[in-house]
C-alpha positions as a Markdown table, in Angstrom:
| # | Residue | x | y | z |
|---|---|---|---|---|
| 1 | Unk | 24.9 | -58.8 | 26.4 |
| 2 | Unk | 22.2 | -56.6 | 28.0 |
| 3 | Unk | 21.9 | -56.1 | 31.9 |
| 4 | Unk | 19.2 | -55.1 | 33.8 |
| 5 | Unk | 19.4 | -54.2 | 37.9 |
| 6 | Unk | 16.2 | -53.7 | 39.2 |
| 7 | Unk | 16.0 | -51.7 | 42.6 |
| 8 | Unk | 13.0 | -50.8 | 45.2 |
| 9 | Unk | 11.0 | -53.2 | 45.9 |
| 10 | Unk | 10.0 | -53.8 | 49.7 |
| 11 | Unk | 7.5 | -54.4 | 52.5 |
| 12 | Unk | 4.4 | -51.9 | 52.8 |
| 13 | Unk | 1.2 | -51.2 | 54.3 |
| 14 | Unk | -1.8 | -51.2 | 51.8 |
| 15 | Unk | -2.3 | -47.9 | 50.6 |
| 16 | Unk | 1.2 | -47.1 | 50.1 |
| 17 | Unk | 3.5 | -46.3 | 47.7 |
| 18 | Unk | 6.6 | -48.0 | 46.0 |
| 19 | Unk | 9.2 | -46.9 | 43.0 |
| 20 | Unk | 10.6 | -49.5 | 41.0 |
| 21 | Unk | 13.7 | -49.2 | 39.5 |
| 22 | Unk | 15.0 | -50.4 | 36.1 |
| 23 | Unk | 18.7 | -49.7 | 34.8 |
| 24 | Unk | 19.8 | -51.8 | 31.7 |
| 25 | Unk | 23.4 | -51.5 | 30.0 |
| 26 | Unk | 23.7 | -51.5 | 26.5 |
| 27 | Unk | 23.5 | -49.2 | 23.6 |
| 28 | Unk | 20.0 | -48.3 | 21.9 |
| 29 | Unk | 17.8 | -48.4 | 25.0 |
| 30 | Unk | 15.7 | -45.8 | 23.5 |
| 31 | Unk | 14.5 | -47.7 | 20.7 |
| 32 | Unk | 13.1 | -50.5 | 22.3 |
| 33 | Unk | 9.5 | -50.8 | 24.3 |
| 34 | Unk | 9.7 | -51.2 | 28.0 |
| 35 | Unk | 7.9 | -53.3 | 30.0 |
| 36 | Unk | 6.8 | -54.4 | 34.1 |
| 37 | Unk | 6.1 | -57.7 | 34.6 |
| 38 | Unk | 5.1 | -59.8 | 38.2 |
| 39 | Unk | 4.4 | -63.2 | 39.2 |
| 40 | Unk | 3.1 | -64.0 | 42.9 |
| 41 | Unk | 3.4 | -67.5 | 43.9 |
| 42 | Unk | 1.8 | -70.3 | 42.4 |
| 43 | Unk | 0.5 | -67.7 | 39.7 |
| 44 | Unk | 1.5 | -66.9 | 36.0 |
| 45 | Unk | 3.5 | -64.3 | 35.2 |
| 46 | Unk | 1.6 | -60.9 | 34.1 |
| 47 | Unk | 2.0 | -58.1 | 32.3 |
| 48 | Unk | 1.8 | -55.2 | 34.5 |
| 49 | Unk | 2.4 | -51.9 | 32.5 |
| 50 | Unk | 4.7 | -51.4 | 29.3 |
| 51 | Unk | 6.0 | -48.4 | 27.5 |
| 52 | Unk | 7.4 | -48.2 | 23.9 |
| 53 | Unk | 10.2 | -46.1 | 22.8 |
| 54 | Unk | 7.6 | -43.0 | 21.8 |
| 55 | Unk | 6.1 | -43.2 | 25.6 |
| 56 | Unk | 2.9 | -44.4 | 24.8 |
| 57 | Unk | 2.0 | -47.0 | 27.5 |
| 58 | Unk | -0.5 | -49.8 | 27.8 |
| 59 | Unk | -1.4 | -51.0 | 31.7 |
| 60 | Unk | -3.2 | -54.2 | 33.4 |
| 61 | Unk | -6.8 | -53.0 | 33.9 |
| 62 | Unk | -5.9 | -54.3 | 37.8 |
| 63 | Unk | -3.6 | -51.3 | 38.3 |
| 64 | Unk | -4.8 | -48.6 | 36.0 |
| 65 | Unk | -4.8 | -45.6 | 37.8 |
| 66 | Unk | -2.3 | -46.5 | 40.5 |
| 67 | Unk | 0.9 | -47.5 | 38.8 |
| 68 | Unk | 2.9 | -45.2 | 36.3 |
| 69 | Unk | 5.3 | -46.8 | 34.0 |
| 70 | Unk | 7.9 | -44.0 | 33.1 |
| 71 | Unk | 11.2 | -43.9 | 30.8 |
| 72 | Unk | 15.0 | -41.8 | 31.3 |
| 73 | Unk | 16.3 | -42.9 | 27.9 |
| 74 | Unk | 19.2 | -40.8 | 28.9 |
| 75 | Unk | 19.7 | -42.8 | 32.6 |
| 76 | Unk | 18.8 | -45.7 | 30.2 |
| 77 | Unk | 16.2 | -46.9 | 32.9 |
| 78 | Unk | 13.0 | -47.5 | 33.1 |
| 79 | Unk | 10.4 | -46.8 | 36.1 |
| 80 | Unk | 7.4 | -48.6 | 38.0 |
| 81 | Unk | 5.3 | -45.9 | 39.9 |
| 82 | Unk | 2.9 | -47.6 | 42.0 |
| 83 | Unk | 0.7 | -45.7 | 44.8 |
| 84 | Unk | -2.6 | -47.0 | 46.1 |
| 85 | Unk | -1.0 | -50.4 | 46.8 |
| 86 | Unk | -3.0 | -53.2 | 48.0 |
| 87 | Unk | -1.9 | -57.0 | 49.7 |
| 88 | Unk | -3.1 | -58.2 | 45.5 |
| 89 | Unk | -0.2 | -56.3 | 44.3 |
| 90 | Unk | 2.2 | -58.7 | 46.2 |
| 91 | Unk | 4.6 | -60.6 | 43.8 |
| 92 | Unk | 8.1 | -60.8 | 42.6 |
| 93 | Unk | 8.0 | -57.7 | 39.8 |
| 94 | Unk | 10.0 | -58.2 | 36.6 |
| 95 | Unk | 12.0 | -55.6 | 34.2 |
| 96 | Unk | 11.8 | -56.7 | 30.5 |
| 97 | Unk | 13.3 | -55.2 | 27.2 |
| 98 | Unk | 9.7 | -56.3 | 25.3 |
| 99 | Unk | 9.8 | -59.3 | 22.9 |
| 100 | Unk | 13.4 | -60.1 | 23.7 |
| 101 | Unk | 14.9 | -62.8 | 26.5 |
| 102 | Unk | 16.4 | -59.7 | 28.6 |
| 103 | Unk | 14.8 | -59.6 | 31.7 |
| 104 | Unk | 15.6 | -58.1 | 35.2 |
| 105 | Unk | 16.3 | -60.8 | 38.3 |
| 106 | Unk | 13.3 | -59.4 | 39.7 |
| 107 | Unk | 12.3 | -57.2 | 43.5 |
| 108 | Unk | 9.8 | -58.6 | 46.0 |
| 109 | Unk | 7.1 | -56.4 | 46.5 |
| 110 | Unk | 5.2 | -57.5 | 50.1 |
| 111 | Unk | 2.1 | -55.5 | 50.4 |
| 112 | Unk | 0.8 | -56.5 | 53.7 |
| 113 | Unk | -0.6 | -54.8 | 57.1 |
């Protein structure tokens, strides 16, 4: 059975800057894409950045060029830069081992002044 703990999540100003966290037990974490997800209230769940196991990455066209999806196959964890933030960013965020039922229980992310 596959864990993930998800870490960093919290309250900022817009324009700020927040590191997810992603650490998943289990063998074979490096074989397997990566991937951020978020859901705000009352909205559907999004993809928000994903990154397979030979680090090519694919992001939402709402945060490319302020979030940076990043692997430590070694840590077995996978990471959510995100700078630039803005009050649109708010939402629960999601870790997810891609095309499986594995997911993360999720960190609030409050972007607000």
């Amino acid at each position: 059975q596959v864990q993930l703990v998800e870490s960093g999540g919290g309250l900022v100003q817009p324009g700020g800057s927040l590191r997810l966290s992603c650490a998943a037990s289990g063998s074979m974490f490096h074989i397997y894409t990566w991937a951020w997800h978020r859901q705000a209230p009352g909205k559907q769940r999004e993809l928000v950045a994903r990154i397979s196991s030979s680090g090519s990455t694919v992001y939402a066209d709402s945060v490319k060029g302020r979030f940076t999806i990043s692997r430590d196959n070694a840590k077995r964890s996978v990471y959510l830069q995100m700078n630039s933030l803005k009050p649109e960013d708010t939402a629960v965020y999601y870790c997810h081992r891609w095309d499986t039922a594995y997911w993360g229980q999720g960190t609030q992310v409050t972007v607000s002044s």
